[in-house]
Coordinates of N, CA and C in Angstrom, one line a residue:
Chain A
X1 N 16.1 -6.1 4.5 CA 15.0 -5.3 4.1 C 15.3 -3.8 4.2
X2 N 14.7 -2.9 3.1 CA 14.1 -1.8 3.3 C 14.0 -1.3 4.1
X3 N 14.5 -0.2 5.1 CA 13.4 0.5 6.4 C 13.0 1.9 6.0
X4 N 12.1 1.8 6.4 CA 11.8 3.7 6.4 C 11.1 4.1 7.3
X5 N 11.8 5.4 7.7 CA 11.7 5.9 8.8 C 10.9 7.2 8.7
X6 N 9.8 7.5 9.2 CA 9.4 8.8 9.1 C 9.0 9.8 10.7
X7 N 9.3 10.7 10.3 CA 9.0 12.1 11.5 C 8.2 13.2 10.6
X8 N 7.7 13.8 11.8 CA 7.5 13.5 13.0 C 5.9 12.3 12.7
X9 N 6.0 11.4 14.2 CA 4.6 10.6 14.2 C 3.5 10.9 13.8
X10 N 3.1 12.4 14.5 CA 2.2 12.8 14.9 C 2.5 14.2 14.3
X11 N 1.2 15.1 14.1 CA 1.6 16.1 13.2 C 0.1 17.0 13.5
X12 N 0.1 18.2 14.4 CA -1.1 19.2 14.5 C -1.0 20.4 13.9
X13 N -1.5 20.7 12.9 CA -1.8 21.9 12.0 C -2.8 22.5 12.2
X14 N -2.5 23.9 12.1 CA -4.0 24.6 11.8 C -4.2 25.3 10.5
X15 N -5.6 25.1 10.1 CA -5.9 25.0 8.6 C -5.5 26.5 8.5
X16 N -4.9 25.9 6.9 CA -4.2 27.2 6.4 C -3.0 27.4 6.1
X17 N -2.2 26.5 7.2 CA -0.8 26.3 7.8 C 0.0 25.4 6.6
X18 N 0.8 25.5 6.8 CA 2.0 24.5 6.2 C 1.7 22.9 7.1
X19 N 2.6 22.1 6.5 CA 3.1 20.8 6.8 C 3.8 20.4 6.2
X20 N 4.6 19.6 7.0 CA 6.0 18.7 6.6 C 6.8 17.2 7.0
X21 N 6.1 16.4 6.1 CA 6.9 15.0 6.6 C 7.9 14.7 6.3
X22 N 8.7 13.9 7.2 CA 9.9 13.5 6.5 C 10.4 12.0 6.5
X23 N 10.7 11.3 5.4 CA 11.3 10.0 5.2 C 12.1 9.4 5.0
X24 N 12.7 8.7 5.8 CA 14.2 8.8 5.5 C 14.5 6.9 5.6
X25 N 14.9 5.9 4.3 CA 15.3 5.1 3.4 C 16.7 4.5 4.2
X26 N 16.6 3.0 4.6 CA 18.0 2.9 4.9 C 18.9 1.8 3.9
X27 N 18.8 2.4 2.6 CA 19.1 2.3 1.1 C 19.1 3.5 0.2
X28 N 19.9 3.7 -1.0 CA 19.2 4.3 -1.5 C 17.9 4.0 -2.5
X29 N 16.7 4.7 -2.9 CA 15.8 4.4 -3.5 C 15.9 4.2 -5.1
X30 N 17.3 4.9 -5.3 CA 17.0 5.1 -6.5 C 17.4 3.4 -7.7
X31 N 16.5 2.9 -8.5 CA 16.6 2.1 -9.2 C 17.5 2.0 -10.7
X32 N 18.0 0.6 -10.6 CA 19.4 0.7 -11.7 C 18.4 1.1 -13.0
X33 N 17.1 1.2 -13.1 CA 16.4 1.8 -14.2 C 15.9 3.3 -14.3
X34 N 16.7 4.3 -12.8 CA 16.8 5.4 -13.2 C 15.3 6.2 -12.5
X35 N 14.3 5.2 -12.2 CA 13.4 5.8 -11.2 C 13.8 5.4 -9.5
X36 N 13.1 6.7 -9.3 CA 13.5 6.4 -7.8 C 12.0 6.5 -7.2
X37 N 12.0 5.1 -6.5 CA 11.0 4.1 -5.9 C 10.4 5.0 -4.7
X38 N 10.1 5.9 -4.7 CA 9.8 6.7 -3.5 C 7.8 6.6 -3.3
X39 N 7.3 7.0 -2.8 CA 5.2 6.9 -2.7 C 5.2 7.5 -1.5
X40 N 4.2 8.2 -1.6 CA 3.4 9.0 -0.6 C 2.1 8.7 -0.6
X41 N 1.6 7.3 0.5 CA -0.1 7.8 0.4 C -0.5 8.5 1.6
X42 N -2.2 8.6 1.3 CA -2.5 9.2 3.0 C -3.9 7.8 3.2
X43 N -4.3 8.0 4.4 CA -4.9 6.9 4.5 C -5.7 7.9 5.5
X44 N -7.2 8.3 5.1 CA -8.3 9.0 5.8 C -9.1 8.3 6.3
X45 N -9.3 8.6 7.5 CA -10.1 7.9 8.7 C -11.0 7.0 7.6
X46 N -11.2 5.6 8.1 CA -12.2 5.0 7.8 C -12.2 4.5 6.7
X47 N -11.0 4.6 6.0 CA -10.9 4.5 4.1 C -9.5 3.6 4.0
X48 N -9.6 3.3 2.5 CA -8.4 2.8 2.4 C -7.5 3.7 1.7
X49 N -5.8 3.8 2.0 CA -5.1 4.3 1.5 C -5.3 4.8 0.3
X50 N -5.1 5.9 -0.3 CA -4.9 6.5 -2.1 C -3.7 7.2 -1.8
X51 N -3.1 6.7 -3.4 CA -1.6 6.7 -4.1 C -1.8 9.0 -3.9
X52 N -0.9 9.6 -3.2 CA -0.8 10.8 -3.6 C 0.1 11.3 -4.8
X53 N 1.6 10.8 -4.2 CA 2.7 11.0 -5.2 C 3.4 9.9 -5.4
X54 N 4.3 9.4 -6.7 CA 4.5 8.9 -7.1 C 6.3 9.2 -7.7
X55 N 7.3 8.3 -7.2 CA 8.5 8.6 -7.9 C 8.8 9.7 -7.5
X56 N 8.8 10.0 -5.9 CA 9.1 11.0 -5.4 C 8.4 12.3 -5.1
X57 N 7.7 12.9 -6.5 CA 7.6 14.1 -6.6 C 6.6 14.4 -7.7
X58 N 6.0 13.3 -8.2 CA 4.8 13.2 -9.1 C 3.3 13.0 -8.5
X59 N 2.5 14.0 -8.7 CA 1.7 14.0 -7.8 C 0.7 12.8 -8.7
X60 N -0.2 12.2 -8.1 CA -1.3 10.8 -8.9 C -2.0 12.2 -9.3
X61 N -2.7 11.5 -10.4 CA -4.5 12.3 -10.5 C -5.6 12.6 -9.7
X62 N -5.7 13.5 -9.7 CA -6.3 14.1 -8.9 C -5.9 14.9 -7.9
X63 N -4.9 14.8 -7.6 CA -4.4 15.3 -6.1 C -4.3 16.9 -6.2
X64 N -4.4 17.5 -4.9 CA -4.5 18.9 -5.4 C -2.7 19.0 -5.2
X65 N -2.3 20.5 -5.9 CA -1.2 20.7 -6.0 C -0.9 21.3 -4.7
X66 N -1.6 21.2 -3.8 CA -0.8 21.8 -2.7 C 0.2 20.7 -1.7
X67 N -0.3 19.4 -2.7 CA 0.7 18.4 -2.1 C 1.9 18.9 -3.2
X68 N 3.4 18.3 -2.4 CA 4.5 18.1 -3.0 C 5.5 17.4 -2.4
X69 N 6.2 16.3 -3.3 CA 7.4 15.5 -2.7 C 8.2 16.1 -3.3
X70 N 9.6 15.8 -2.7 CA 10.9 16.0 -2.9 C 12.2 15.2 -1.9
X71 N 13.1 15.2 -2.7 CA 14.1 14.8 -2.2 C 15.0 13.8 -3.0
X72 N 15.9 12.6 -2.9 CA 16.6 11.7 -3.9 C 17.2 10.9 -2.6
X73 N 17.9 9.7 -3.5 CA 18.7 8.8 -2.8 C 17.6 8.3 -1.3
X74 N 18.2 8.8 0.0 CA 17.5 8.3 0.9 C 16.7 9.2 2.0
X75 N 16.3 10.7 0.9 CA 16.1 11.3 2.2 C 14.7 11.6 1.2
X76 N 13.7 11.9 1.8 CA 12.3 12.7 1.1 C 11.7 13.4 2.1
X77 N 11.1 14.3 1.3 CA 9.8 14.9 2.0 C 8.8 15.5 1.4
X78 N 7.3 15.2 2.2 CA 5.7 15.4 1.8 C 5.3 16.7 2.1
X79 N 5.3 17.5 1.6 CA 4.8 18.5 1.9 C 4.1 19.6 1.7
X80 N 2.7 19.9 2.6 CA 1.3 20.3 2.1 C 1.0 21.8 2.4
X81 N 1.2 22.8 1.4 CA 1.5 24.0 1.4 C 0.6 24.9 2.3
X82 N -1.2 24.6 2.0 CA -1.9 24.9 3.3 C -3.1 23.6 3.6
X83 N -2.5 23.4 4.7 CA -3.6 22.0 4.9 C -4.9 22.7 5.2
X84 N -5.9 21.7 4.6 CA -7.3 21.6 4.8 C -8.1 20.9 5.3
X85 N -8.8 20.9 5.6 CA -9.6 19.5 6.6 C -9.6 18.5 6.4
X86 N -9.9 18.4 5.2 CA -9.4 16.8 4.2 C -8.5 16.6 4.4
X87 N -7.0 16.9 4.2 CA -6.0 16.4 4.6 C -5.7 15.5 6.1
X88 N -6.7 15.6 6.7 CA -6.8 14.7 8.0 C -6.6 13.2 7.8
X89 N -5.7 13.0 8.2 CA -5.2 11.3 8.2 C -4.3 10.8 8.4
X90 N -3.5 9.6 8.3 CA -2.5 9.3 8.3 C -1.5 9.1 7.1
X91 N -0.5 9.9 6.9 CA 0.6 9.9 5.8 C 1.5 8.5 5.9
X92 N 1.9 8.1 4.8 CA 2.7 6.4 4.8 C 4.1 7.2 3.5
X93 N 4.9 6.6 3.7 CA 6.0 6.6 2.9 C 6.0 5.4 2.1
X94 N 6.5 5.0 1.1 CA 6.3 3.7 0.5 C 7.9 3.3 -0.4
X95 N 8.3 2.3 -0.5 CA 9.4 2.1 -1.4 C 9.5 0.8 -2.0
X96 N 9.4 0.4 -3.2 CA 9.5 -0.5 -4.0 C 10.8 -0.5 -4.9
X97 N 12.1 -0.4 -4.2 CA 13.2 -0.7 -4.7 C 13.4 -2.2 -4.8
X98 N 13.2 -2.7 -3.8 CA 13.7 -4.4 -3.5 C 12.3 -4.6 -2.5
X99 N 12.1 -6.0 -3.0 CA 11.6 -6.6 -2.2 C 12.1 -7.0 -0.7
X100 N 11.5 -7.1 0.0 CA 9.8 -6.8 0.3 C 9.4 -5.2 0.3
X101 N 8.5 -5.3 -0.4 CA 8.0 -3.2 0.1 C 7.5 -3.1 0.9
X102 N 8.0 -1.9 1.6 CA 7.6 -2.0 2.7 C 7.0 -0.5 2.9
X103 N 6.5 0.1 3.9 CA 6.0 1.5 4.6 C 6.4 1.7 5.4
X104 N 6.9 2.9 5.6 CA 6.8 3.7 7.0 C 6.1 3.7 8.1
X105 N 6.0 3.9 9.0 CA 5.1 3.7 10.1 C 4.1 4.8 9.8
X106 N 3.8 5.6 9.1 CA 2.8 6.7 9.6 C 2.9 7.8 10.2
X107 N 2.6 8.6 9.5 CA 2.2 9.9 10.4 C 1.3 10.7 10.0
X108 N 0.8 10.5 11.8 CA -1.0 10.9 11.9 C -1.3 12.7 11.7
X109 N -1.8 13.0 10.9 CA -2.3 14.7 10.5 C -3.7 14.9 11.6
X110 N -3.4 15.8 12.4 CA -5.0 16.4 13.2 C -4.8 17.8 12.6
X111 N -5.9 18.3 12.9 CA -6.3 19.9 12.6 C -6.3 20.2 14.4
Chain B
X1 N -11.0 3.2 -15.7 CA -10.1 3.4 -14.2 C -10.7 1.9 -13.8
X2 N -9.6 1.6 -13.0 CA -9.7 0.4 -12.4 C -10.5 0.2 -11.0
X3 N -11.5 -0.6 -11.1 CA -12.4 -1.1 -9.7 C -11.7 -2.7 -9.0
X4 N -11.6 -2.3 -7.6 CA -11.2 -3.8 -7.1 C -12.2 -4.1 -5.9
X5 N -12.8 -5.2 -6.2 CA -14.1 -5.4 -5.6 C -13.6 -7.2 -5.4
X6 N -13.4 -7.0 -3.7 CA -13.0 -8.1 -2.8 C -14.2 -8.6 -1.7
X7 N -13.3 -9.9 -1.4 CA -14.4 -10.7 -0.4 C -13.6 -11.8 -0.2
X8 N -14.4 -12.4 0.9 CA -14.0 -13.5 1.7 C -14.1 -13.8 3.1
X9 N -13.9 -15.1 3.7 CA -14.4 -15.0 5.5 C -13.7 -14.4 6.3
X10 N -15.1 -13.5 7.8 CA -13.9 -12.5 7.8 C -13.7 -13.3 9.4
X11 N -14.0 -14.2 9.7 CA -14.1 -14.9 10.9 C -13.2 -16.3 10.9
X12 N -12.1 -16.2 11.6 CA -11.5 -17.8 11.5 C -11.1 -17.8 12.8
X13 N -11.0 -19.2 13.1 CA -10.2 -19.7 14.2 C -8.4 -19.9 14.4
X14 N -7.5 -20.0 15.0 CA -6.4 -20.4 14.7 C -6.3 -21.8 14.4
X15 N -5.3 -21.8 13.3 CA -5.0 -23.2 12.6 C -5.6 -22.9 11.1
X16 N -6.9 -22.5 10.7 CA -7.8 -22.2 9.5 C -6.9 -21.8 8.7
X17 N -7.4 -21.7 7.3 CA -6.6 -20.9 6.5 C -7.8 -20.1 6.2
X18 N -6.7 -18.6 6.0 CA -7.9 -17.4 5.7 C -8.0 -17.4 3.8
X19 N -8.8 -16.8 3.3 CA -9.1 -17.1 2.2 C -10.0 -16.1 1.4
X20 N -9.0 -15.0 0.4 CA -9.8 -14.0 -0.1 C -9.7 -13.7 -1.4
X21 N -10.4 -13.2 -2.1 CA -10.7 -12.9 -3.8 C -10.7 -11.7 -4.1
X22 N -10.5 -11.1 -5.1 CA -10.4 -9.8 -5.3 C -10.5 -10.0 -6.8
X23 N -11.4 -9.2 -7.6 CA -12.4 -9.1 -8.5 C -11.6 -7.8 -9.2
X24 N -11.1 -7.7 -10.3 CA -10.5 -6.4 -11.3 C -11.2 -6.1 -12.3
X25 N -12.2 -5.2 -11.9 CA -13.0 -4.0 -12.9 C -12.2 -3.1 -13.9
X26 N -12.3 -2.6 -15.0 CA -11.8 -1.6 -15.9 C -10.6 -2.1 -15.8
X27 N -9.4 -1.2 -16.7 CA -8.0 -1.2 -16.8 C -7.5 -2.7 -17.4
X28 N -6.0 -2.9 -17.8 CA -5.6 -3.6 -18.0 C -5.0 -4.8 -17.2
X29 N -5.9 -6.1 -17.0 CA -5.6 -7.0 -16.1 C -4.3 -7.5 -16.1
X30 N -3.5 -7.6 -17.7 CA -1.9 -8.0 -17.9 C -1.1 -6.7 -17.8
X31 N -1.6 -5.1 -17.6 CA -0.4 -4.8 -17.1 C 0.0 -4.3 -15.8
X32 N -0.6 -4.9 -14.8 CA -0.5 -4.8 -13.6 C -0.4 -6.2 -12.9
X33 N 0.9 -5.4 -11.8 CA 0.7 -6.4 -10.6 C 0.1 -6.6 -9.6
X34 N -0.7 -7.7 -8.9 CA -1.8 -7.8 -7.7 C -1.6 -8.0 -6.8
X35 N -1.5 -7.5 -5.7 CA -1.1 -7.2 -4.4 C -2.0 -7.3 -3.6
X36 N -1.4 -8.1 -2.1 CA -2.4 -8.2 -0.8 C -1.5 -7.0 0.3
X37 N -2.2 -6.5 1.0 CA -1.5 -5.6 2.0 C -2.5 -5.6 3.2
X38 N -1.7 -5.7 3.9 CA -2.9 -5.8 5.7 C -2.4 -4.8 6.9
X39 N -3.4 -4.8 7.3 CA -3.3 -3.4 8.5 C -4.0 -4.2 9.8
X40 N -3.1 -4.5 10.7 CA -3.6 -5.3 12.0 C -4.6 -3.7 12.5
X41 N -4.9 -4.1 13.5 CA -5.9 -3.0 14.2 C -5.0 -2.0 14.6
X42 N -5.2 -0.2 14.1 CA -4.5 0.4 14.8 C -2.7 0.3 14.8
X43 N -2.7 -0.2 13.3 CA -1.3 -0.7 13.6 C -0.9 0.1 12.0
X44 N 0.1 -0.1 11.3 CA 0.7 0.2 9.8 C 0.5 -0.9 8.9
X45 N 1.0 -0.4 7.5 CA 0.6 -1.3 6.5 C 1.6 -2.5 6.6
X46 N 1.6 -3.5 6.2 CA 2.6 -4.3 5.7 C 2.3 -5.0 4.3
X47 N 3.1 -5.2 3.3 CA 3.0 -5.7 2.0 C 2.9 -7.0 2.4
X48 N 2.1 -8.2 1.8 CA 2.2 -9.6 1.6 C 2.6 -10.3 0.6
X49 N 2.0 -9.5 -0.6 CA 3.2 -10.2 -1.9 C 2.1 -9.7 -3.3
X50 N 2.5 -10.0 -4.5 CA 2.2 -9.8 -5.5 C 2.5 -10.8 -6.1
X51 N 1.1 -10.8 -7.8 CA 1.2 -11.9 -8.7 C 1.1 -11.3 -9.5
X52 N 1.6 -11.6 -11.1 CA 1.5 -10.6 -12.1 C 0.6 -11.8 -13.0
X53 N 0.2 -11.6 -14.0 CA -0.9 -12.2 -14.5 C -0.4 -13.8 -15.3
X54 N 1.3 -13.7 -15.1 CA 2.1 -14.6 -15.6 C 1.9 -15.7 -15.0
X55 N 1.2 -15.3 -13.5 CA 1.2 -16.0 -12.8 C 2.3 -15.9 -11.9
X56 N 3.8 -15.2 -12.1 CA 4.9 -15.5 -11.2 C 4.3 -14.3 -10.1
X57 N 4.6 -14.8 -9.0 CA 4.3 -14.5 -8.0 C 5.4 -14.0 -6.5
X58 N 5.7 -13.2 -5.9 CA 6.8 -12.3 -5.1 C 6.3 -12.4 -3.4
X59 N 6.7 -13.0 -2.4 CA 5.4 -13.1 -1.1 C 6.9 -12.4 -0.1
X60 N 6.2 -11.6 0.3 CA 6.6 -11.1 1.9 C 7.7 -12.2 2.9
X61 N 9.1 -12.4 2.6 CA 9.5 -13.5 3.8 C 9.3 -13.6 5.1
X62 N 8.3 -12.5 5.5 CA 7.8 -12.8 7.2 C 6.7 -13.7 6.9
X63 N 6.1 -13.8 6.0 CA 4.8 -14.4 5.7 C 5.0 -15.5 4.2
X64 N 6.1 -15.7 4.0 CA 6.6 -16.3 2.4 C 5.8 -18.2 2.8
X65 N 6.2 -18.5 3.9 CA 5.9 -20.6 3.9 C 4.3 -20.7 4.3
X66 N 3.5 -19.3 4.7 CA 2.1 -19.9 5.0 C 1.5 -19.0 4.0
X67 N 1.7 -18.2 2.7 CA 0.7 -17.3 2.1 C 1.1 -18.3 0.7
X68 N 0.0 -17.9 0.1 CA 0.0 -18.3 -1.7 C -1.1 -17.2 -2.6
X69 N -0.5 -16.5 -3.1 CA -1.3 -16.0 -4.3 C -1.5 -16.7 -5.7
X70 N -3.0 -16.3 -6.1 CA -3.3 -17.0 -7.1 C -3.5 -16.2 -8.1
X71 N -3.6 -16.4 -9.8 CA -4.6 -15.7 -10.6 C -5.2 -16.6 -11.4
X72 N -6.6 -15.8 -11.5 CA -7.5 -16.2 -12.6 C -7.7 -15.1 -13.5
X73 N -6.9 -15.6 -14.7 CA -7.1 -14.4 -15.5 C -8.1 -14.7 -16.4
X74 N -9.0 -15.8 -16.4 CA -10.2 -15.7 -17.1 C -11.2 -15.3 -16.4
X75 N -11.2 -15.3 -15.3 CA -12.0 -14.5 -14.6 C -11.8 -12.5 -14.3
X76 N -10.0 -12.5 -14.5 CA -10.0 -11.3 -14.0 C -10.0 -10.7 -12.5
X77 N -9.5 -12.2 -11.6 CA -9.4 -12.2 -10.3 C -8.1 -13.1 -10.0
X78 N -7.9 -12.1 -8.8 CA -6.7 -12.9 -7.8 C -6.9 -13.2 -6.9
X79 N -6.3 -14.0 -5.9 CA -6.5 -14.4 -4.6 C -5.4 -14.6 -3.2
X80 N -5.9 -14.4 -2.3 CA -4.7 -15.0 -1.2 C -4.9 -15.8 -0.6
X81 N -4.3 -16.9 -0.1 CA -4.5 -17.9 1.0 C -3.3 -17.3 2.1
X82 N -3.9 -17.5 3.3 CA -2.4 -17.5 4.2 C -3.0 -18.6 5.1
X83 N -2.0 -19.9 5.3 CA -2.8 -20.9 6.4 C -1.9 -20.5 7.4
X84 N -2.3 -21.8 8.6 CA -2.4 -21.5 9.9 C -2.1 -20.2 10.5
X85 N -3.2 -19.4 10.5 CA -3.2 -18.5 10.8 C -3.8 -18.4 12.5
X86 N -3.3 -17.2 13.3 CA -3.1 -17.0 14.6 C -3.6 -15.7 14.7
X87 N -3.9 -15.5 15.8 CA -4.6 -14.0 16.8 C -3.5 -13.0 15.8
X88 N -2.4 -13.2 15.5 CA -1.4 -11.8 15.3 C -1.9 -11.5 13.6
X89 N -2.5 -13.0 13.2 CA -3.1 -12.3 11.6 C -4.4 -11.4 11.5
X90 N -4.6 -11.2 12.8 CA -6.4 -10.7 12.7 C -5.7 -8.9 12.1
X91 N -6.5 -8.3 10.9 CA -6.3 -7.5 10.4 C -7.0 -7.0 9.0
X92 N -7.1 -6.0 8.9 CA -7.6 -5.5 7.7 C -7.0 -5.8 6.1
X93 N -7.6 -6.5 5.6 CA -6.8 -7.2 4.4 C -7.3 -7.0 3.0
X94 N -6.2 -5.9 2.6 CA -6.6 -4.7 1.2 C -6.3 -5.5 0.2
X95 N -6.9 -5.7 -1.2 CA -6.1 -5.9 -2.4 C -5.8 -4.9 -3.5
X96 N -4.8 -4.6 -3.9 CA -4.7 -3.6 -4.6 C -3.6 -3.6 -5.8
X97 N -3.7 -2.9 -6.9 CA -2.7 -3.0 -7.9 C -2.0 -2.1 -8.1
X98 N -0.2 -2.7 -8.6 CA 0.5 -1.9 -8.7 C 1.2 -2.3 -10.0
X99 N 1.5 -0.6 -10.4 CA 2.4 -0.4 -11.6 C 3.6 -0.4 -11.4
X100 N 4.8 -0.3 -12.2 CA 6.0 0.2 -11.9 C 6.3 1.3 -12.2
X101 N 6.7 2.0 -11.1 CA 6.7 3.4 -11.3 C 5.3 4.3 -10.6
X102 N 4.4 3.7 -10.6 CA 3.2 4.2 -10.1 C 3.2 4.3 -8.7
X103 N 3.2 2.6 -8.4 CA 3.0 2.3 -6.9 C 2.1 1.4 -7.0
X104 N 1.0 1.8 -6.3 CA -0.5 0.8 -5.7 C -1.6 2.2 -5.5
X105 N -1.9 1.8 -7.5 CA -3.0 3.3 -7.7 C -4.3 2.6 -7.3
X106 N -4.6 1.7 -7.1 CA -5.7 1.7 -7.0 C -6.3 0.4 -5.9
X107 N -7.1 0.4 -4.9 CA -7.5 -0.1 -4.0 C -8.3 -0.7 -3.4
X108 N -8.5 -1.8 -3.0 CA -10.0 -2.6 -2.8 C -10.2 -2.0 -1.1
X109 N -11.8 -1.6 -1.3 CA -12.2 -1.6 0.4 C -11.3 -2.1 1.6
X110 N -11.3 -2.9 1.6 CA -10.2 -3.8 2.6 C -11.6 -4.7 3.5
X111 N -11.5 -5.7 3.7 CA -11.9 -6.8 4.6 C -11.2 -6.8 6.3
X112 N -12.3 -6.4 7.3 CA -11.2 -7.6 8.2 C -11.6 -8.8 8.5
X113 N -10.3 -9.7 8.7 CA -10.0 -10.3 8.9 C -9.8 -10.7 10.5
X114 N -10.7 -11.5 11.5 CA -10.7 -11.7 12.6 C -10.1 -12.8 13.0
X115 N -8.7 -13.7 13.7 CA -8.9 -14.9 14.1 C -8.9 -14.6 15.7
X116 N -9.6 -15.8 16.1 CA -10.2 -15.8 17.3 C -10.9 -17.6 17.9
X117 N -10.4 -17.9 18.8 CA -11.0 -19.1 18.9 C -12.3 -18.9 19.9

């Protein structure tokens, strides 16, 4: 299987501030069809997960641009130029190179 | 845009098989794949598996000899079974669909799922 590993767990910002997750793949992500299988959701108190970025560094609809991914092969990072209160929740890594897909453990955003 | 509107019992015993439906609003039922993913209490996501409308179907090998997904594509619904299920399946149980390349855009409430004798 897949692992992915993310830091830090736990993550306290104050609004306004930067943030930064990091994910780190023990494969590389990238698929023999040239996308690289990388997902960022956040999962806000009491809700279910929504897709933020997509293929690394594609943000979904809707998302504000103060999200951004980056990275290749097996290293990535989420990161939210000034967090806002809404951004409160827990961040998940995601990778659909090979079965089974799996997630990250999480990392929880407080203000 | 795609709505995923699920259900099923959210109370079982060990040994039961748990058993849920998930209902696909708007969007293209054949170009997506349909996904179960569960969240024990307080815990992270885990994938269970996916069916694509062909019917072939992909299951989680922690969970591959007791889960089965189904589709009804005249209805426009999928489903999960996972039997003998135990205290360690009690958990929040999402359905949701995924593109390639996309991920899992879009997501059903999530159910829990309680076993408990």
């Amino acid at each position: 299987d897949v692992v992915m590993t993310q830091t830090p767990l736990s993550l306290s910002v104050t609004l306004g501030q930067p943030a930064s997750i990091s994910c780190k793949s023990s494969r590389s992500l990238r698929h023999s069809d040239g996308k690289t299988c990388l997902y960022w959701y956040l999962q806000k108190p009491g809700q279910s997960p929504q897709l933020l970025i997509y293929q690394v560094s594609n943000r979904f609809s809707g998302v504000p641009d103060r999200f951004s991914g980056s990275g290749s092969g097996t290293d990535f990072t989420l990161k939210i130029s000034r967090v806002e209160a809404d951004d409160v929740g827990i961040y998940y890594c995601m990778q659909s190179v090979q079965f089974p897909y799996n997630f990250g453990q999480g990392t929880k955003l407080e203000i | 845009q795609v709505q995923l509107q699920q259900w099923g019992a959210g109370l079982l015993k060990p040994s039961e098989t748990l058993s849920l439906t998930c209902a696909v609003y708007g969007g293209s039922f054949t170009g997506h794949y349909w996904c179960w993913i569960r969240q024990p209490p307080g815990k992270g996501l885990e994938w269970i598996g996916e069916i694509h409308h062909s019917g072939d179907a992909k299951y989680n090998p922690s969970l591959k000899s007791r889960v089965t997904i189904s589709v009804d594509t005249s209805k426009n619904e999928f489903s999960l079974m996972l039997n003998s299920v135990t205290v360690a399946d009690t958990a929040v149980y999402y359905c949701a669909s995924f593109l390639w390349g996309l991920g899992f855009d879009y997501w059903g409430r999530g159910d829990l799922v309680t076993v408990s004798s």
